[in-house]
mmCIF file with all atom_site columns, C-alpha atoms in Angstrom:
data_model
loop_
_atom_site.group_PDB
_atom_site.id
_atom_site.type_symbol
_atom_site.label_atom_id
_atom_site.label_alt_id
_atom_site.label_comp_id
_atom_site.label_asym_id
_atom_site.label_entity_id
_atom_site.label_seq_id
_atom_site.pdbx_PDB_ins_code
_atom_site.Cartn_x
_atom_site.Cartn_y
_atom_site.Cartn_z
_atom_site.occupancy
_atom_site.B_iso_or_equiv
_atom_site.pdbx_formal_charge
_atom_site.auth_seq_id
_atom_site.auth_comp_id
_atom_site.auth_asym_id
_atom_site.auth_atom_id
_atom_site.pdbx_PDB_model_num
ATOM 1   C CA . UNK A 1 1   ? -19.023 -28.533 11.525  1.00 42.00 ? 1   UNK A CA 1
ATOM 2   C CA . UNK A 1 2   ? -20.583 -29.376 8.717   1.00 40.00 ? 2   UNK A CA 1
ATOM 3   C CA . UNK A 1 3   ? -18.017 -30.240 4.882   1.00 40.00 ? 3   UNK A CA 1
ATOM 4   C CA . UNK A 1 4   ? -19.794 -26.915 3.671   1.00 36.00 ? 4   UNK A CA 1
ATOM 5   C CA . UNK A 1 5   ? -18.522 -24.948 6.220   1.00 34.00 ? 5   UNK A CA 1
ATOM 6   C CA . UNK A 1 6   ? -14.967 -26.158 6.600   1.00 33.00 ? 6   UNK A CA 1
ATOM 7   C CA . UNK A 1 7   ? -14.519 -25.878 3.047   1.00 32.00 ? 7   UNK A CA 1
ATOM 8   C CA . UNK A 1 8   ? -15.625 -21.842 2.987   1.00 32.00 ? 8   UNK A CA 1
ATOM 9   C CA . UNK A 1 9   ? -13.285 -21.274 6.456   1.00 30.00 ? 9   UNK A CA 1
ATOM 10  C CA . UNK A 1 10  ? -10.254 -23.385 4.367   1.00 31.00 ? 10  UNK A CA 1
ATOM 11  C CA . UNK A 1 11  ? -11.111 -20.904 1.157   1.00 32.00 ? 11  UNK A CA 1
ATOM 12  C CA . UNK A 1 12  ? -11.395 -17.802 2.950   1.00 30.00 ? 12  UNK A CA 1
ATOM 13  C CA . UNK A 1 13  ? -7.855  -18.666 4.763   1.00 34.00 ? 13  UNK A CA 1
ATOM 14  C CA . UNK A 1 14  ? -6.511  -19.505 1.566   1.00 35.00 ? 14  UNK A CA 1
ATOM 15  C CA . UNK A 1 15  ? -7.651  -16.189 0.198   1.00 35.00 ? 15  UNK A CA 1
ATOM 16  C CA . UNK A 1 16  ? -6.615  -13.981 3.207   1.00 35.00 ? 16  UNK A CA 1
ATOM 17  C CA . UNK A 1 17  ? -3.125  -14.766 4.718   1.00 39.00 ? 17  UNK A CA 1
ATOM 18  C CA . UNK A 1 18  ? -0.048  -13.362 4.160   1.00 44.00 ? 18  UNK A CA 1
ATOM 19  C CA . UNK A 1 19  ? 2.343   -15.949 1.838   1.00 47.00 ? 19  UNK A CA 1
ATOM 20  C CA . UNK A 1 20  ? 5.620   -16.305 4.237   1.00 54.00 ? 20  UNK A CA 1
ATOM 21  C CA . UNK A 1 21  ? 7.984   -17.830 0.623   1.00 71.00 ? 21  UNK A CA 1
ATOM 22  C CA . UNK A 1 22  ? 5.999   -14.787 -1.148  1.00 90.00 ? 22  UNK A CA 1
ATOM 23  C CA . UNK A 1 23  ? 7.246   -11.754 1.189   1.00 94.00 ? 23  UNK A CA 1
ATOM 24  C CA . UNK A 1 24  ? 10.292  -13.096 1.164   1.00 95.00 ? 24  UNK A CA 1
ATOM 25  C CA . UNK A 1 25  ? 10.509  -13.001 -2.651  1.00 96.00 ? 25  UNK A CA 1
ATOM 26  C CA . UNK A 1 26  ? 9.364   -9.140  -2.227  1.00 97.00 ? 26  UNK A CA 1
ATOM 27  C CA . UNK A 1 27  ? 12.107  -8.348  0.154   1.00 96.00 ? 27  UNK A CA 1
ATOM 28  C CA . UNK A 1 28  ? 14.136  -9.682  -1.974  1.00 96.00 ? 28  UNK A CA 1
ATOM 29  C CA . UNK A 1 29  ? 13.116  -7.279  -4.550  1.00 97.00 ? 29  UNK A CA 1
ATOM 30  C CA . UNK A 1 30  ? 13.418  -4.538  -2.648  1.00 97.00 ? 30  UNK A CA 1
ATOM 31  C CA . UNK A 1 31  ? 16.816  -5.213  -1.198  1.00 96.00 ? 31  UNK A CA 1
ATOM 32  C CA . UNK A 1 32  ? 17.895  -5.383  -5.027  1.00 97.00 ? 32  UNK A CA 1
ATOM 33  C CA . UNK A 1 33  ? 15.961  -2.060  -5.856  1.00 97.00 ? 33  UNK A CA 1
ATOM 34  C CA . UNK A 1 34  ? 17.819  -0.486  -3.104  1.00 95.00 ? 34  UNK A CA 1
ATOM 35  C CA . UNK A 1 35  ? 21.520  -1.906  -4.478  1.00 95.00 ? 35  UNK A CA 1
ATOM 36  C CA . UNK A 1 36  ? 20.390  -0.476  -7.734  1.00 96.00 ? 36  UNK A CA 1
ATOM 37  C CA . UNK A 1 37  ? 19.210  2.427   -6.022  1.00 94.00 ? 37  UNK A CA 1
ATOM 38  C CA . UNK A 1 38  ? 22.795  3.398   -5.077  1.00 94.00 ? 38  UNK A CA 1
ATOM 39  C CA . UNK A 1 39  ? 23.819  3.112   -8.865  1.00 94.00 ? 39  UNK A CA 1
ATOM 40  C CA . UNK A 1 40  ? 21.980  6.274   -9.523  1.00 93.00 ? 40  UNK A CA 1
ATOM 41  C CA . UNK A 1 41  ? 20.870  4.908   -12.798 1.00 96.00 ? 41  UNK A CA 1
ATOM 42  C CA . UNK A 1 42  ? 17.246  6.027   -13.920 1.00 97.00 ? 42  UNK A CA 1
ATOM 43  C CA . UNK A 1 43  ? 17.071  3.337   -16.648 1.00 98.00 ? 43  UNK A CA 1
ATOM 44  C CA . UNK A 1 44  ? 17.815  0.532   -13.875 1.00 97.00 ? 44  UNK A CA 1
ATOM 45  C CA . UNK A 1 45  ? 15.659  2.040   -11.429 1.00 97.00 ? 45  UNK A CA 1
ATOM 46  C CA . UNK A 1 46  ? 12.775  2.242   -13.329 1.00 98.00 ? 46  UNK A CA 1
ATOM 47  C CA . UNK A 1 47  ? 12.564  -1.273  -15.028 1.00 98.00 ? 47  UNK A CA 1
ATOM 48  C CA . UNK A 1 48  ? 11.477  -2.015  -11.053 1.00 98.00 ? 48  UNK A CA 1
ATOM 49  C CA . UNK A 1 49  ? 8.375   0.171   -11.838 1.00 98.00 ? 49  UNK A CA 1
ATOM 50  C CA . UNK A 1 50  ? 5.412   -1.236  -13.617 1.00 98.00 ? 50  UNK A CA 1
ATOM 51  C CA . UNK A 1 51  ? 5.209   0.700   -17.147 1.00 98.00 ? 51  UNK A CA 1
ATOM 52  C CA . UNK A 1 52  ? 1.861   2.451   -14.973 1.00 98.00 ? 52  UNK A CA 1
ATOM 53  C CA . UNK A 1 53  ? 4.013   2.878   -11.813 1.00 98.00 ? 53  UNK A CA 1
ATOM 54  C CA . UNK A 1 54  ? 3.520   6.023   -9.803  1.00 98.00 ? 54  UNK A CA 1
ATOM 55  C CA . UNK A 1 55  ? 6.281   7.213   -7.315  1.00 98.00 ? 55  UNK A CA 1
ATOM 56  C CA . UNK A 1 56  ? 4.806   9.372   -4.845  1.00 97.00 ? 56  UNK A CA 1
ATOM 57  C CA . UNK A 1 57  ? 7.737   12.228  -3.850  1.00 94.00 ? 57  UNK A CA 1
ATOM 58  C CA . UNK A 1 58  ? 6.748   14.826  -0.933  1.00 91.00 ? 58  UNK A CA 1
ATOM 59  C CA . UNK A 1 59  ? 6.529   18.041  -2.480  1.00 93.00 ? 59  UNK A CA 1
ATOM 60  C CA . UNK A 1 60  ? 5.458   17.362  -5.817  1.00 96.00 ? 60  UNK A CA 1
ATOM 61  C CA . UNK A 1 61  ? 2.687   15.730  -7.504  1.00 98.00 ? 61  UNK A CA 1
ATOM 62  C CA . UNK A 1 62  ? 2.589   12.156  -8.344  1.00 98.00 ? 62  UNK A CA 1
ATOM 63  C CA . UNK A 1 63  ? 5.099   10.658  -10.779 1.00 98.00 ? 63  UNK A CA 1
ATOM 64  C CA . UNK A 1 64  ? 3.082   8.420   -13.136 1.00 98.00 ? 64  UNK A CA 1
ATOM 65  C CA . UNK A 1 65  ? 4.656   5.961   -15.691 1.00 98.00 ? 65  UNK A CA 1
ATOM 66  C CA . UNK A 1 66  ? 7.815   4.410   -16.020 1.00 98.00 ? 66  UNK A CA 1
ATOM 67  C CA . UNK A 1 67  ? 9.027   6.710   -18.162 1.00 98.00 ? 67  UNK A CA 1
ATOM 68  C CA . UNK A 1 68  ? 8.340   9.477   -16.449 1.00 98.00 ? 68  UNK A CA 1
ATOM 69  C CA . UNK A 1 69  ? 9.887   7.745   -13.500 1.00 98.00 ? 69  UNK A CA 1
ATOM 70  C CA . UNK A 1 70  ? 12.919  7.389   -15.467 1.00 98.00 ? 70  UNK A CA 1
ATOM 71  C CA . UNK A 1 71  ? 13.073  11.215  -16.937 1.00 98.00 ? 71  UNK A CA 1
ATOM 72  C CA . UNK A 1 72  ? 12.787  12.041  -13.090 1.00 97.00 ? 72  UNK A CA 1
ATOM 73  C CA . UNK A 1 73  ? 15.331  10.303  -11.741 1.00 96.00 ? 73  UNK A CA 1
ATOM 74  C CA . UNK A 1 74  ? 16.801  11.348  -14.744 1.00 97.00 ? 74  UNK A CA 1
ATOM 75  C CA . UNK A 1 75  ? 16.643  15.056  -13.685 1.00 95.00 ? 75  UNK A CA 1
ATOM 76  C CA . UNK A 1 76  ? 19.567  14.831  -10.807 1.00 93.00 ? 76  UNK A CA 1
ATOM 77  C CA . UNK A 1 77  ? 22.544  14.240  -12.778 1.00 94.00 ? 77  UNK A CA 1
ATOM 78  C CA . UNK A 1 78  ? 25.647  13.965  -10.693 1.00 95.00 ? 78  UNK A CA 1
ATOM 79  C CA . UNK A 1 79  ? 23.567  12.986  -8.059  1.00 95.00 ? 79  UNK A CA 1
ATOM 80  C CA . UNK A 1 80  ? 25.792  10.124  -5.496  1.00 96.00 ? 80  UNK A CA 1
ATOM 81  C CA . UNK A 1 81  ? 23.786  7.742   -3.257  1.00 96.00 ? 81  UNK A CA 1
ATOM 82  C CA . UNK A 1 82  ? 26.093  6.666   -0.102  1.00 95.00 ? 82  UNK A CA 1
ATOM 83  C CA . UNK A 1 83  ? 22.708  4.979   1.321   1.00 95.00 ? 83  UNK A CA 1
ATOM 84  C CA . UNK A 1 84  ? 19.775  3.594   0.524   1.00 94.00 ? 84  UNK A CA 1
ATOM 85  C CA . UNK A 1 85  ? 18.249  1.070   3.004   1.00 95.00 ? 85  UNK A CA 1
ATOM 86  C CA . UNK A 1 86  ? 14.596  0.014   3.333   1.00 96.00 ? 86  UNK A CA 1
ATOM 87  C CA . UNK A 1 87  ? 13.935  -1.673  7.089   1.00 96.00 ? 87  UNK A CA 1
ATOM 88  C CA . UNK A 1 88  ? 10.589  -3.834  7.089   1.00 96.00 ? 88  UNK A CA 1
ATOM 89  C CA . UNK A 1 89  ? 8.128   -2.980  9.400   1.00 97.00 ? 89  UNK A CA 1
ATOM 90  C CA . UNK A 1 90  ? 5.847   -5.724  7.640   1.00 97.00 ? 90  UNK A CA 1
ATOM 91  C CA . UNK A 1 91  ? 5.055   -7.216  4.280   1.00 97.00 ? 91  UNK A CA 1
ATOM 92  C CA . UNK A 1 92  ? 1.564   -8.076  3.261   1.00 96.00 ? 92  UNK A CA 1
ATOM 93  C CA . UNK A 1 93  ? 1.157   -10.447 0.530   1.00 96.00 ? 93  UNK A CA 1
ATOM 94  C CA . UNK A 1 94  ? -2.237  -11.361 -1.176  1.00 95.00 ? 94  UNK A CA 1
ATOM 95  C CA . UNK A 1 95  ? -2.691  -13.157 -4.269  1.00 94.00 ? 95  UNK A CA 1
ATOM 96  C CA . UNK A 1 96  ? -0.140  -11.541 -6.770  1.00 96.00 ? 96  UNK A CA 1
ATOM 97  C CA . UNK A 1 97  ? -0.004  -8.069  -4.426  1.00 97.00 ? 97  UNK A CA 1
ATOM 98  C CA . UNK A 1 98  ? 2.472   -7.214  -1.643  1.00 97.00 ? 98  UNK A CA 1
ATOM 99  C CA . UNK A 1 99  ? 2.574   -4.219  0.378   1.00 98.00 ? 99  UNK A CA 1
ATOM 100 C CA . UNK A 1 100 ? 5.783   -3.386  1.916   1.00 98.00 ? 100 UNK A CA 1
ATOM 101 C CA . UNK A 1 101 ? 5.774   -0.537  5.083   1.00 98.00 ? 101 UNK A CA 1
ATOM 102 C CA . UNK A 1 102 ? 8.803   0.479   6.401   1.00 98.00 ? 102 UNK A CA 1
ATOM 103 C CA . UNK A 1 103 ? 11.551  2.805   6.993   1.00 98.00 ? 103 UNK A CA 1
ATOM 104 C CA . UNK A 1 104 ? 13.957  4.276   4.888   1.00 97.00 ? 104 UNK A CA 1
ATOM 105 C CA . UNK A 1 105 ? 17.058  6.184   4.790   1.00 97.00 ? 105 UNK A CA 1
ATOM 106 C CA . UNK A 1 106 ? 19.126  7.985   2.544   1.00 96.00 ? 106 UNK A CA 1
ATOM 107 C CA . UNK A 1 107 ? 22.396  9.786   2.380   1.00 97.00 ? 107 UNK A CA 1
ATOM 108 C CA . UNK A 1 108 ? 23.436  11.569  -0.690  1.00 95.00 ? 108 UNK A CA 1
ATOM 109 C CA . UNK A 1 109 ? 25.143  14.063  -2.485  1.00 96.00 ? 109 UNK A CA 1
ATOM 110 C CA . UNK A 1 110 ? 23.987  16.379  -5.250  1.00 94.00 ? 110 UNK A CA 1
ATOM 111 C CA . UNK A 1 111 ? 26.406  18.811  -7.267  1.00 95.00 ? 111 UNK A CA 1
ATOM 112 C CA . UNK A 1 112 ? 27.206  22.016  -5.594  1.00 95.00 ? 112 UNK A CA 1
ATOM 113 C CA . UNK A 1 113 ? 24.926  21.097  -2.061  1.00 95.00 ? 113 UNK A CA 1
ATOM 114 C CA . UNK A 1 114 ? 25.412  19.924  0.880   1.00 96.00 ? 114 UNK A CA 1
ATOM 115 C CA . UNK A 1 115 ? 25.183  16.308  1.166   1.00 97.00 ? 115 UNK A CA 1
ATOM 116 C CA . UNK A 1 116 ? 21.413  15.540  2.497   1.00 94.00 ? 116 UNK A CA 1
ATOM 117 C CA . UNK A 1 117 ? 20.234  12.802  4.436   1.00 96.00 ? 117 UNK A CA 1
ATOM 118 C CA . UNK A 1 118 ? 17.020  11.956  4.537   1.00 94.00 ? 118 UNK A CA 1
ATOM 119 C CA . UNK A 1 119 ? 14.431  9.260   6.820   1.00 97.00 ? 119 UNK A CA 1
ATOM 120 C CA . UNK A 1 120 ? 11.001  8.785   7.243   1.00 98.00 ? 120 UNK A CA 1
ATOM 121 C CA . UNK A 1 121 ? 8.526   5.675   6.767   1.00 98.00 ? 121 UNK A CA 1
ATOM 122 C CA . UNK A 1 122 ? 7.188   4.316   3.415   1.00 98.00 ? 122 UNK A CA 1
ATOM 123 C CA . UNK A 1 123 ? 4.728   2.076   1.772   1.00 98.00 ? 123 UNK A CA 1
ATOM 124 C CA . UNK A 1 124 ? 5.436   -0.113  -1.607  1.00 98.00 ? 124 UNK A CA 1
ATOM 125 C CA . UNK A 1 125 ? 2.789   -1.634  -3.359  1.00 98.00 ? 125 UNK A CA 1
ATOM 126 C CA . UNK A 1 126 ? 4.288   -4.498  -5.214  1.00 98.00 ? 126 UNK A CA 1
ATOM 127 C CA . UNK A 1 127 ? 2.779   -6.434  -8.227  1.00 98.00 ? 127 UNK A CA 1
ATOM 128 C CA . UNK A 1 128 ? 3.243   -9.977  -9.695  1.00 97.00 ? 128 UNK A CA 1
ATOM 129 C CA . UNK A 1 129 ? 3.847   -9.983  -12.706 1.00 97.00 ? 129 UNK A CA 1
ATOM 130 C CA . UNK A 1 130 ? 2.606   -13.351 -15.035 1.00 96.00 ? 130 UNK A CA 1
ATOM 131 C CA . UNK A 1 131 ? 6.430   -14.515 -15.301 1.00 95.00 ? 131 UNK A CA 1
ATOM 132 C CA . UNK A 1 132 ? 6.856   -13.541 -11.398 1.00 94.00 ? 132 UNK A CA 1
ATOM 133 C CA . UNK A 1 133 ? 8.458   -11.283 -10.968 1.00 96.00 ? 133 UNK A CA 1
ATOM 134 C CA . UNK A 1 134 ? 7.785   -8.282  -8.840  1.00 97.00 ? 134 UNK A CA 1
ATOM 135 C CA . UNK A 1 135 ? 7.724   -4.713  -9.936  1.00 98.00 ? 135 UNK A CA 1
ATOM 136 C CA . UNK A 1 136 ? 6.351   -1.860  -7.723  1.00 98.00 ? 136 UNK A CA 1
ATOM 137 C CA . UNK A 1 137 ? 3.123   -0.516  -8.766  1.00 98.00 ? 137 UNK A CA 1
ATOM 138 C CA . UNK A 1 138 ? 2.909   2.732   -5.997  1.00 98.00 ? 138 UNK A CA 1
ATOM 139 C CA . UNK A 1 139 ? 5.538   3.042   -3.794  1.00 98.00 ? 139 UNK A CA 1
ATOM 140 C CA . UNK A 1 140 ? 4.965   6.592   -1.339  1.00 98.00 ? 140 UNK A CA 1
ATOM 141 C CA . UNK A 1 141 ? 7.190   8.265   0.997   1.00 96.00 ? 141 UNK A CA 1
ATOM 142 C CA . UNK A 1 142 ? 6.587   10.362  4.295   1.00 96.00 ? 142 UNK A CA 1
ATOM 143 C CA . UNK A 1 143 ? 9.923   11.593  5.220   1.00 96.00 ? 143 UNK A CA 1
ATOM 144 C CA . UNK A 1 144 ? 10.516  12.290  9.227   1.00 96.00 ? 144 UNK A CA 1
ATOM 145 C CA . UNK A 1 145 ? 12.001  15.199  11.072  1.00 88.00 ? 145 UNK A CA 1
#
């Protein structure tokens, strides 16, 4: 091969792959998002949304902003999470964007109902920000029978 050509398949590798220290850094995120999660605490919840975040909720349109994130979670007051878990089913990571699909579940307990639990499979899109951290950009959920 010729130096031209190695050096474009070395670039296009380098521009491709998935970032094994990166997706760890975003499961790592998410596994705090989840402890915070279980605070019930919309403020704390949504300082892991980008301020043009959008949580999509089955049912009802899509949340955008973090502070309409934050009046929405907002909006269950009383509310008690006993879980919130997010398995990986695999973490993508290019450049300063991760995409996390998995599985979720949830058990929890709103005033005057039943307590609901709830599964299904979900996608996070994750953003780096300039001083590195991670905040979720998108972050959808298909709940399962």
């Amino acid at each position: 091969m010729t130096r031209p050509v190695v050096a474009a398949l070395i670039a296009l590798a380098g521009c491709t792959g998935r970032h094994t220290g990166t997706a760890d850094a975003v499961s790592q995120a998410m596994q705090r998002y989840q402890a915070v999660a279980k605070t019930v605490n919309p403020d704390s919840m949504a300082a892991f949304f980008t301020t043009a975040g959008t949580l999509f909720e089955p049912g009802i349109p899509p949340i955008r902003t973090r502070d309409s994130i934050r009046a929405f979670l907002a909006s269950f007051p009383g509310a008690k999470v006993h879980i919130a878990t997010a398995t990986p089913d695999s973490i993508e990571v290019y450049d300063r964007t991760a995409y996390y699909w998995g599985a979720y579940h949830e058990r929890l307990d709103f005033p005057g109902q039943p307590t609901s639990e709830q599964r299904g499979k979900f996608v996070a899109q994750w953003v780096r920000q300039d001083d590195g951290t991670w905040l979720i950009h998108r972050m959808y959920r298909i709940p399962l029978p």
